[in-house]
Short mmCIF file of C-alpha atoms in Angstrom, two decimals:
data_model
loop_
_atom_site.label_atom_id
_atom_site.label_comp_id
_atom_site.label_asym_id
_atom_site.label_seq_id
_atom_site.Cartn_x
_atom_site.Cartn_y
_atom_site.Cartn_z
CA MET A 1 139.08 226.12 -151.86
CA LEU A 2 137.73 224.35 -148.79
CA VAL A 3 138.48 226.11 -145.39
CA HIS A 4 138.11 224.41 -141.90
CA PRO A 5 135.04 225.81 -140.31
CA ASN A 6 137.17 226.39 -137.08
CA CYS A 7 139.06 228.82 -139.14
CA LEU A 8 135.97 230.99 -139.92
CA PHE A 9 133.89 233.35 -137.94
CA ASN A 10 130.42 234.64 -138.50
CA LYS A 11 129.99 238.26 -139.53
CA CYS A 12 126.41 238.41 -140.66
CA ASN A 13 123.28 236.19 -140.65
CA ILE A 14 120.94 236.76 -143.57
CA HIS A 15 117.49 235.36 -143.15
CA ILE A 16 115.86 234.56 -146.56
CA ILE A 17 112.50 233.66 -147.93
CA SER A 18 111.64 232.38 -151.45
CA ASN A 19 108.15 232.18 -152.81
CA ASN A 20 106.03 231.91 -156.03
CA ILE A 21 103.56 234.66 -155.44
CA ALA A 22 101.43 233.52 -158.33
CA SER A 23 101.24 236.92 -160.10
CA ALA A 24 99.39 238.65 -157.09
CA ASN A 25 100.10 242.09 -156.07
CA PHE A 26 98.89 241.90 -152.56
CA ARG A 27 101.19 238.97 -151.62
CA PRO A 28 104.64 240.87 -151.79
CA HIS A 29 102.95 243.77 -150.02
CA LEU A 30 101.89 241.47 -147.26
CA LEU A 31 105.11 239.44 -146.84
CA LEU A 32 107.43 242.61 -147.02
CA SER A 33 105.25 244.36 -144.36
CA GLU A 34 104.27 241.51 -142.15
CA TRP A 35 107.61 239.62 -141.97
CA CYS A 36 110.10 242.61 -142.37
CA GLU A 37 111.46 241.98 -138.89
CA ASP A 38 111.97 238.19 -139.51
CA PHE A 39 113.53 238.30 -143.06
CA ASP A 40 116.14 240.22 -144.76
CA ILE A 41 115.80 239.02 -148.38
CA PHE A 42 112.76 238.00 -150.29
CA ILE A 43 113.21 236.08 -153.45
CA PHE A 44 109.95 236.02 -155.53
CA GLN A 45 108.97 234.12 -158.71
CA GLU A 46 106.04 234.56 -161.06
CA ILE A 47 105.73 238.37 -159.78
CA TRP A 48 102.86 240.82 -160.48
CA TRP A 49 103.79 242.69 -163.65
CA ASP A 50 101.50 245.27 -164.85
CA LYS A 51 100.78 248.96 -165.37
CA ILE A 52 102.34 251.23 -162.73
CA GLY A 53 101.99 254.56 -164.51
CA THR A 54 101.71 256.39 -167.74
CA GLY A 55 104.57 257.98 -169.63
CA GLN A 56 104.74 260.56 -172.29
CA SER A 57 104.41 259.39 -175.86
CA ASP A 58 105.10 261.23 -179.21
CA SER A 59 102.44 259.19 -180.96
CA ASN A 60 99.60 258.88 -178.42
CA PRO A 61 98.19 261.97 -176.74
CA LEU A 62 97.04 259.66 -173.86
CA GLY A 63 100.53 258.61 -173.22
CA LYS A 64 101.90 255.14 -172.96
CA ASP A 65 101.65 252.54 -170.14
CA VAL A 66 104.53 252.08 -167.82
CA LEU A 67 104.88 248.64 -166.67
CA GLY A 68 106.59 247.34 -163.55
CA THR A 69 105.94 245.69 -160.21
CA MET A 70 105.33 246.84 -156.56
CA ASN A 71 107.93 248.85 -154.76
CA ASN A 72 108.43 249.32 -151.01
CA PRO A 73 110.35 252.30 -149.67
CA GLN A 74 111.97 249.93 -146.88
CA TRP A 75 113.32 247.65 -149.50
CA VAL A 76 115.68 247.76 -152.49
CA THR A 77 114.16 246.02 -155.48
CA TYR A 78 116.22 244.11 -158.00
CA LEU A 79 114.73 243.04 -161.32
CA PRO A 80 116.10 241.49 -164.51
CA PRO A 81 116.42 243.82 -167.40
CA GLY A 82 113.55 243.91 -170.08
CA ARG A 83 109.93 244.66 -170.11
CA ASP A 84 108.61 241.41 -168.73
CA ALA A 85 110.18 240.66 -165.45
CA ARG A 86 108.97 237.29 -163.88
CA VAL A 87 111.38 237.20 -160.86
CA ALA A 88 112.56 239.81 -158.20
CA ILE A 89 114.76 240.02 -155.13
CA TYR A 90 114.06 242.39 -152.40
CA VAL A 91 116.77 243.27 -150.03
CA SER A 92 116.17 245.21 -146.57
CA LYS A 93 117.61 248.79 -146.82
CA HIS A 94 118.13 248.77 -143.03
CA PHE A 95 119.94 245.39 -143.20
CA ILE A 96 122.21 246.70 -145.96
CA TYR A 97 123.28 249.79 -144.14
CA LYS A 98 123.47 247.94 -140.70
CA HIS A 99 125.99 245.40 -141.99
CA ASN A 100 127.69 247.52 -144.66
CA LEU A 101 126.88 244.98 -147.32
CA THR A 102 127.66 245.44 -151.12
CA ILE A 103 124.91 244.27 -153.50
CA THR A 104 125.99 243.72 -157.13
CA PRO A 105 123.46 242.65 -159.93
CA ILE A 106 124.88 239.80 -161.80
CA PRO A 107 124.46 239.90 -165.62
CA ILE A 108 122.76 236.87 -166.80
CA HIS A 109 122.11 236.82 -170.49
CA VAL A 110 118.77 234.90 -170.65
CA PRO A 111 116.42 236.58 -173.37
CA THR A 112 113.51 236.65 -171.01
CA GLY A 113 112.89 238.15 -167.58
CA HIS A 114 112.76 234.76 -165.91
CA MET A 115 116.28 234.63 -164.26
CA MET A 116 118.42 237.03 -162.38
CA GLY A 117 120.96 237.20 -159.73
CA ILE A 118 122.70 239.37 -157.25
CA ARG A 119 125.97 239.10 -155.19
CA ILE A 120 126.11 240.00 -151.68
CA SER A 121 129.56 240.84 -150.19
CA GLN A 122 130.99 241.99 -146.90
CA GLY A 123 134.76 242.12 -146.67
CA ASP A 124 136.14 238.85 -148.14
CA ALA A 125 132.75 236.86 -147.64
CA ALA A 126 130.44 236.87 -150.60
CA VAL A 127 127.33 234.75 -151.68
CA THR A 128 125.52 234.87 -155.05
CA ILE A 129 121.68 234.52 -155.10
CA ILE A 130 119.88 233.46 -158.21
CA SER A 131 116.21 233.46 -158.70
CA ILE A 132 114.57 231.48 -161.61
CA TYR A 133 111.10 230.93 -162.89
CA ASN A 134 110.46 228.29 -165.42
CA SER A 135 107.08 228.85 -166.56
CA ALA A 136 104.97 225.58 -167.22
CA LYS A 137 104.52 227.02 -170.80
CA ALA A 138 108.27 227.63 -171.32
CA GLY A 139 109.11 224.21 -172.77
CA ARG A 140 112.73 222.73 -172.93
CA ASP A 141 114.20 225.86 -174.48
CA PHE A 142 114.43 227.87 -171.23
CA ILE A 143 116.23 225.32 -169.33
CA CYS A 144 118.68 224.80 -172.25
CA GLU A 145 119.36 228.61 -171.99
CA VAL A 146 119.86 228.41 -168.14
CA VAL A 147 122.40 225.69 -168.20
CA THR A 148 124.28 227.10 -171.14
CA VAL A 149 124.38 230.91 -170.67
CA HIS A 150 125.33 231.03 -167.01
CA ASN A 151 128.59 229.51 -165.61
CA ILE A 152 128.86 228.51 -161.94
CA ASP A 153 132.13 229.69 -160.57
CA PRO A 154 133.27 226.75 -158.26
CA GLN A 155 135.16 229.25 -156.14
CA HIS A 156 131.92 231.13 -155.40
CA LYS A 157 129.00 230.20 -153.15
CA TYR A 158 125.37 230.15 -154.67
CA LEU A 159 122.06 229.89 -153.38
CA ILE A 160 119.66 229.18 -156.39
CA ALA A 161 116.06 229.52 -155.66
CA GLY A 162 113.19 229.07 -158.11
CA ASP A 163 109.99 227.52 -159.33
CA PHE A 164 111.27 225.09 -162.04
CA ASN A 165 107.89 223.42 -162.74
CA LEU A 166 109.85 220.05 -163.44
CA HIS A 167 109.59 216.62 -161.98
CA HIS A 168 112.55 214.46 -161.17
CA PRO A 169 113.29 211.82 -158.34
CA LEU A 170 116.32 213.92 -157.32
CA TRP A 171 113.95 216.23 -155.73
CA ASP A 172 110.55 214.55 -155.71
CA SER A 173 110.27 210.93 -154.47
CA GLN A 174 106.90 210.54 -156.14
CA VAL A 175 108.47 210.65 -159.49
CA PRO A 176 109.44 207.36 -161.15
CA ALA A 177 112.76 207.50 -162.72
CA ASN A 178 111.24 206.38 -166.20
CA HIS A 179 108.78 209.19 -166.36
CA VAL A 180 111.23 212.02 -166.32
CA ARG A 181 111.23 214.65 -169.20
CA GLY A 182 114.66 215.47 -171.03
CA ASP A 183 114.53 219.09 -169.53
CA ALA A 184 114.19 217.89 -165.90
CA ARG A 185 117.15 215.52 -166.60
CA LEU A 186 119.16 218.44 -168.10
CA LEU A 187 118.44 220.60 -164.99
CA ALA A 188 119.46 217.81 -162.57
CA ASP A 189 122.67 217.10 -164.52
CA TRP A 190 123.41 220.91 -164.39
CA PHE A 191 122.94 220.98 -160.55
CA LEU A 192 125.12 217.81 -160.01
CA ASN A 193 127.92 218.86 -162.55
CA ASN A 194 128.18 222.28 -160.75
CA ASN A 195 128.32 220.84 -157.29
CA ILE A 196 124.91 222.47 -156.39
CA HIS A 197 123.04 220.36 -153.76
CA ILE A 198 119.21 220.19 -153.79
CA ASP A 199 118.42 220.97 -150.35
CA ASN A 200 114.65 219.94 -150.62
CA ASP A 201 113.37 216.92 -148.79
CA PRO A 202 111.96 214.83 -151.63
CA ASP A 203 108.94 213.80 -149.30
CA THR A 204 107.98 217.44 -148.54
CA PRO A 205 105.79 219.00 -151.27
CA THR A 206 106.26 222.80 -152.09
CA ARG A 207 103.14 223.13 -154.24
CA ARG A 208 99.54 222.17 -153.15
CA GLY A 209 97.98 220.39 -156.08
CA GLN A 210 94.80 221.70 -157.69
CA PRO A 211 91.83 219.33 -157.66
CA GLY A 212 92.89 216.17 -159.43
CA GLN A 213 96.44 216.86 -159.05
CA HIS A 214 99.10 215.56 -156.69
CA ASP A 215 101.05 217.67 -154.44
CA THR A 216 104.63 218.12 -155.93
CA VAL A 217 108.11 219.38 -155.15
CA ILE A 218 108.92 221.83 -157.87
CA ASP A 219 110.09 224.88 -155.91
CA LEU A 220 113.79 224.17 -155.26
CA ILE A 221 116.67 225.56 -153.36
CA GLY A 222 120.04 224.77 -154.55
CA LEU A 223 123.09 225.41 -152.34
CA SER A 224 126.70 225.16 -153.30
CA THR A 225 128.39 222.23 -151.65
CA ASN A 226 131.39 224.32 -150.55
CA GLY A 227 128.83 226.60 -148.70
CA ILE A 228 127.24 223.56 -146.97
CA TYR A 229 130.79 222.23 -146.18
CA ASP A 230 131.83 225.28 -144.16
CA GLY A 231 128.46 226.27 -142.54
CA THR A 232 127.51 229.25 -144.83
CA PHE A 233 124.10 227.73 -145.54
CA ASP A 234 121.58 226.44 -143.00
CA PRO A 235 119.20 223.58 -143.96
CA ILE A 236 115.98 225.00 -145.82
CA ALA A 237 112.56 224.68 -144.22
CA VAL A 238 109.33 224.56 -146.29
CA ARG A 239 106.79 226.84 -144.38
CA PRO A 240 103.13 226.51 -145.17
CA ASP A 241 102.53 228.42 -142.02
CA LEU A 242 103.82 231.57 -143.94
CA ASN A 243 101.66 231.00 -147.03
CA THR A 244 99.46 234.03 -148.17
CA GLY A 245 97.11 232.00 -150.39
CA SER A 246 99.52 230.91 -153.13
CA ASP A 247 99.60 227.32 -154.15
CA HIS A 248 103.24 227.43 -153.64
CA TYR A 249 104.67 227.26 -150.11
CA PRO A 250 107.37 229.67 -148.97
CA ILE A 251 110.64 228.19 -148.22
CA THR A 252 113.15 229.70 -145.63
CA THR A 253 116.91 229.57 -145.00
CA THR A 254 119.70 231.42 -143.36
CA ILE A 255 123.01 232.59 -144.93
CA HIS A 256 125.91 233.02 -142.62
CA LEU A 257 128.48 235.34 -144.20
CA LEU A 258 131.78 233.86 -142.75
CA GLN A 259 135.10 235.57 -142.84
CA LEU A 260 138.42 234.12 -142.53
CA ASP A 261 139.74 234.31 -138.87
CA ALA A 262 143.29 235.77 -139.01
CA SER A 263 143.47 236.29 -135.22
CA PRO A 264 146.61 235.08 -133.33
CA HIS A 265 144.79 232.24 -131.74
CA SER A 266 143.05 230.93 -134.82
CA PRO A 267 143.60 227.59 -136.35
CA THR A 268 144.73 229.23 -139.64
CA HIS A 269 147.16 231.68 -138.20
CA SER A 270 148.76 229.12 -135.78
CA ALA A 271 149.22 226.53 -138.71
CA ALA A 272 150.69 229.24 -140.96
CA SER A 273 153.04 230.67 -138.49
CA SER A 274 154.51 227.38 -137.32
CA GLY A 275 154.54 225.65 -140.64
CA LYS A 276 152.55 222.78 -139.45
CA GLN A 277 149.31 221.46 -140.83
CA ASN A 278 146.03 222.25 -138.80
CA LYS A 279 145.78 219.42 -136.31
CA ASN A 280 142.18 219.36 -136.65
CA GLY A 281 142.36 217.85 -140.24
CA PRO A 282 140.01 218.45 -143.03
CA PRO A 283 136.17 218.89 -142.44
CA THR A 284 134.02 215.70 -142.71
CA PRO A 285 130.62 215.10 -144.24
CA SER A 286 129.18 215.18 -140.62
CA LEU A 287 129.15 219.00 -141.16
CA LEU A 288 125.99 218.47 -143.09
CA TRP A 289 124.42 217.86 -139.73
CA ASN A 290 120.60 217.20 -140.13
CA ARG A 291 120.35 217.30 -143.90
CA PRO A 292 118.43 214.49 -145.48
CA LYS A 293 120.78 211.32 -145.50
CA HIS A 294 119.55 210.28 -148.99
CA LEU A 295 121.32 213.34 -150.38
CA LEU A 296 124.59 212.73 -148.88
CA PHE A 297 125.82 210.99 -152.16
CA LEU A 298 127.11 214.32 -153.34
CA PHE A 299 129.86 214.12 -150.64
CA HIS A 300 130.81 210.40 -151.21
#
C-alpha cells in the first residue's frame, strides 16, 4: 500500500555503507573504527573468513580449527549460517539501544554463505536489508538460486546490496545489449519483476579495473520502489573517498524509518475522520527528486 509522504513522520535515520572488502581482515577493522560516528550499518561482501581459534577435537590432540571473521565489541555481527560465510552485516549496538530497534535475521535458504538478510523494525516501520556476493566463479547456478529461493514481499521495503559480478546495460552504460549473459538477464528480470529499483548511475563505476580491464558497475544497490515513493530511501552515492584499498568503492545511503502520523492534524487522521479523500492526492514520480532520469521508466 502506498501512503502519501505528508502522512508520515521520520522516526530514525540509518546511515549505511556497503563495500566488497576483498577478503582483507584489516578493512572492516579500519572502517568500523574510523567511521563508527558516521555510519550505523556496514554491509560487507567477500569478507575475510579464516581461523580465529582452536576447538577441542576427539580425534586430534592438537584440536580443530575454528573458522570465522572479525568481531568488534561495539557492533553486532550478523552472518549467514554455515562454515563459509562470504557476506556479513554489522549493526551499531549503541544505535540499536538508542532507537530501540528490533533486528531479526531473515532465513534465506541459499546453500552457500553468499546471501543473508536482516529485518530492522521500530514500531510499525520496518526495512529488510539483504547482502549478496555473487563470486565471479559461481556461474549461473547461484543467481538461479537467488531468484528462486527468496520471495520479495511487495508489502515490505527492501534494500538489496551486493557485488553481483554481472554486466547489464540496466546498471552499466558501457555494456552492449547484445553482450549480456543469461544470468545477468535473469537478475535484471528479478529486480524489475519485484519492483526493485537499481539506484546506481550506469555511468559511475563501482569497481576499478585491473590493468587491461575497464572500470565497471557491478556493486549494486536495489531499493523497493514503494520505499523510494514515500521517502524511506535516500539516493545512493559511490564514495571512492572512503576506499581502504579494495578495488571496489564503498556505496552509501540513508534509510528513514517512517511511522504513520496519526496525530489529530495529520492528513490521514483528517481524511479518515471527515470521510473525505486526502485533498493532496496521490504522490507523483517527482518524489524521486534527483534520481537518474533514465531510470524513471519504472514509474511510468
